[in-house]
Coordinates of C-alpha atoms in Angstrom, one line a residue:
X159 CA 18.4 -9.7 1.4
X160 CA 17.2 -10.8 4.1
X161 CA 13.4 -10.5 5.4
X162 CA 14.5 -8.8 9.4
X163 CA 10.6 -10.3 10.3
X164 CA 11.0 -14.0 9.7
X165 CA 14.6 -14.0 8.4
X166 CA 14.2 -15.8 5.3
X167 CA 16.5 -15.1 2.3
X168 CA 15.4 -13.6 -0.6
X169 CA 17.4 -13.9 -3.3
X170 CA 16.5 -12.5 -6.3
X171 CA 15.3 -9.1 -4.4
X172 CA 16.8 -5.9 -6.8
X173 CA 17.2 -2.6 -5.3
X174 CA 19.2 0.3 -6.2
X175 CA 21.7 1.8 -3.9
X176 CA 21.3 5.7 -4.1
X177 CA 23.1 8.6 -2.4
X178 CA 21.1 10.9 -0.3
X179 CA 19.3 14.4 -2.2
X180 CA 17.5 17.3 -1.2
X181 CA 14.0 18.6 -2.6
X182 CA 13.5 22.5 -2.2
X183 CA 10.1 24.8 -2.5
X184 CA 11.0 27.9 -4.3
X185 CA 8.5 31.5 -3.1
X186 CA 9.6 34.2 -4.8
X187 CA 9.2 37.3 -2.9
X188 CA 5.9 37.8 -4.4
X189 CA 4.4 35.0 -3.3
X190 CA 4.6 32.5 -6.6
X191 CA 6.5 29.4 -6.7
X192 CA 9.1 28.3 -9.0
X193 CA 8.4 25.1 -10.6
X194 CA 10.3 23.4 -13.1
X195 CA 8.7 21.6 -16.6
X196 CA 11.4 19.0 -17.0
X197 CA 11.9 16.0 -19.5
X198 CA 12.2 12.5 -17.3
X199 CA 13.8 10.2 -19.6
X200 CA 12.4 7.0 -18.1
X201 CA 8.7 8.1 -18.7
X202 CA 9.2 9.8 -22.0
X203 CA 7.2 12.7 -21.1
X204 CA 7.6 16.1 -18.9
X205 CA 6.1 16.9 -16.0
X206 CA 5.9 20.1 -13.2
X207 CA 8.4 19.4 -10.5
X208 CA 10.4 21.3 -8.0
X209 CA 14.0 21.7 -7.6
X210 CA 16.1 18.5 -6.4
X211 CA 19.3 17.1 -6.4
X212 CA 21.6 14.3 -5.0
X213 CA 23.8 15.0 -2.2
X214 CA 27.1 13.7 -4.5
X215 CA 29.8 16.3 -3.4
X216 CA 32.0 15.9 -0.3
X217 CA 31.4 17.9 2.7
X218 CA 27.9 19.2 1.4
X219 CA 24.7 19.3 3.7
X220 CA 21.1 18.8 2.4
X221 CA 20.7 22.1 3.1
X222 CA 23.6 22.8 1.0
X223 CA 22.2 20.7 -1.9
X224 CA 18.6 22.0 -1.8
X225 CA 20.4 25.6 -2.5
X226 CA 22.8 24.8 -4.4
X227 CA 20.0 23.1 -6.8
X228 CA 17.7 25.8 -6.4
X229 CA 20.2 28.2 -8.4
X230 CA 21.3 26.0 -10.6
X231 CA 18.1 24.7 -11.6
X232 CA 16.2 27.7 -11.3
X233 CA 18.5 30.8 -11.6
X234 CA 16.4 31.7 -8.4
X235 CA 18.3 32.0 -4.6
X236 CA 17.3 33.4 -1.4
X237 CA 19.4 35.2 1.6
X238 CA 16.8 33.9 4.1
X239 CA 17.7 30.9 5.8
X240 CA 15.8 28.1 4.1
X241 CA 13.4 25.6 6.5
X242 CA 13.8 22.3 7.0
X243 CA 10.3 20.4 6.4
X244 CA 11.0 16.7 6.9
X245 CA 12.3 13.7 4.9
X246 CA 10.6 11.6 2.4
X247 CA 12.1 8.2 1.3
X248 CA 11.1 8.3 -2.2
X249 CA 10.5 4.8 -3.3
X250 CA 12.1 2.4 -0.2
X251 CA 11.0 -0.8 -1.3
X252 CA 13.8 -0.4 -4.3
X253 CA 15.9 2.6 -3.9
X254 CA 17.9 3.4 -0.4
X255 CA 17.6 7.4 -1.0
X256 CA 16.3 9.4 1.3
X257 CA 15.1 13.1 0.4
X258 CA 15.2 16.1 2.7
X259 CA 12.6 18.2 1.8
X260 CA 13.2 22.3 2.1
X261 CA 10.9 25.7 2.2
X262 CA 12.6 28.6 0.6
X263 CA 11.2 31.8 1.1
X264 CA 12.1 35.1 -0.4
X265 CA 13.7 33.9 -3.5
X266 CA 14.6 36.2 -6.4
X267 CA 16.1 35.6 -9.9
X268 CA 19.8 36.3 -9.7
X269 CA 21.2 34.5 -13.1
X270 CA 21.7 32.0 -15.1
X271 CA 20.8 28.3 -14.4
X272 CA 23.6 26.1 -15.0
X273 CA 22.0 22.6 -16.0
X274 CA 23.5 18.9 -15.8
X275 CA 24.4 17.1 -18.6
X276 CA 21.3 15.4 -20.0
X277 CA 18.6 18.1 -18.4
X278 CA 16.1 19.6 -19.9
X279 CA 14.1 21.8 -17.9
X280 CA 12.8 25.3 -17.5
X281 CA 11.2 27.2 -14.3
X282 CA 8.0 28.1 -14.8
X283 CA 6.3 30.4 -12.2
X284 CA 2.9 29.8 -10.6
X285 CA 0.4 31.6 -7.9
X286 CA 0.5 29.9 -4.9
X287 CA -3.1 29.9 -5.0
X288 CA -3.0 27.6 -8.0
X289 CA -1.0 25.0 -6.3
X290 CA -4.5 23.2 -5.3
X291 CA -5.8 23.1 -9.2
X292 CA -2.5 22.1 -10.5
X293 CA -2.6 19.3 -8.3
X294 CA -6.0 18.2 -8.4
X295 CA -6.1 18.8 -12.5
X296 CA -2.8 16.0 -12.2
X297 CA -0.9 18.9 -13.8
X298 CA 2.0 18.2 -10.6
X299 CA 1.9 14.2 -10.9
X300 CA 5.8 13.4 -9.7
X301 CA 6.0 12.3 -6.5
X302 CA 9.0 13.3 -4.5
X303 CA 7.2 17.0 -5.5
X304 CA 3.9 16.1 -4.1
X305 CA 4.9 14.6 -0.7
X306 CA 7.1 18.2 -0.6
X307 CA 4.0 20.2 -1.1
X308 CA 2.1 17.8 1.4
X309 CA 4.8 18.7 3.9
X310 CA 4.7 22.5 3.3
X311 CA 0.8 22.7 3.4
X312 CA 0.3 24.7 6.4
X313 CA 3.1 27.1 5.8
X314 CA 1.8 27.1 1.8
X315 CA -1.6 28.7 3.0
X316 CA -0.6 32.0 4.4
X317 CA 0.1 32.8 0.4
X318 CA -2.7 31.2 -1.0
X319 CA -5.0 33.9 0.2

């Protein structure tokens, strides 16, 4: 690698190369959002996150991944269009991804989820005007979830009431 500030070589610099994913906030039509409790093998432990997913099919948008996650990983979907919040670069010191973060309002449960191999996860439903506690209590602790919610904040509030 080389450094692009004083163009020295660095050798032994590790980084992972990663496609693309998409992170999406689930509201149901109710105003609670859809979390996931899901196992993340390299920590050993579970933790409250929302849905996300790699952008590893041909031809598909972020948009395309964030709902295409969000049923799969939820059971939940919604026929409003969904709104783009930003992008987050999850760790860019040592992995190239970039994650597009979405707000989906309206959702309601319309099946089964239908889970990768080697996931364990179930959605769990929250009031929005939780989100704070579970935050501040470090019951939300992943990262890619919490820059999403970050991004979502003022839009967030007008359920919280």
């Amino acid at each position: 690698v080389r450094v692009p500030r004083n163009q020295k070589v660095i050798d032994d610099y590790v980084y992972i190369d990663v496609c693309d994913g998409s992170i999406v906030i689930p509201i149901t039509e109710d105003g609670n959002i859809v979390l996931l409790r899901q196992y993340k093998y390299a920590a050993n432990d579970s933790f409250l996150v929302l849905p996300v997913g790699l952008n590893d099919k041909v031809n598909e948008t972020p948009e395309d991944v964030a709902r295409r996650e969000l049923q799969e990983e939820t059971g939940y979907v919604t026929k409003k269009p969904i709104t783009f919040l930003g992008e987050v670069f999850p760790l860019p010191n040592n992995i190239t991804q970039k994650t597009s973060v979405y707000l989906a309002e309206g959702c309601y449960k319309s099946g089964a989820i239908n889970l990768d191999d080697g996931e364990e996860l179930e959605a769990v439903l929250f009031p929005l005007s939780e989100l704070e506690s579970l935050i501040f209590s470090h019951a939300i602790t992943e990262s890619l979830s919490l820059a999403a919610i970050l991004l979502a904040g003022n839009v967030l509030k007008k359920y919280a009431r």
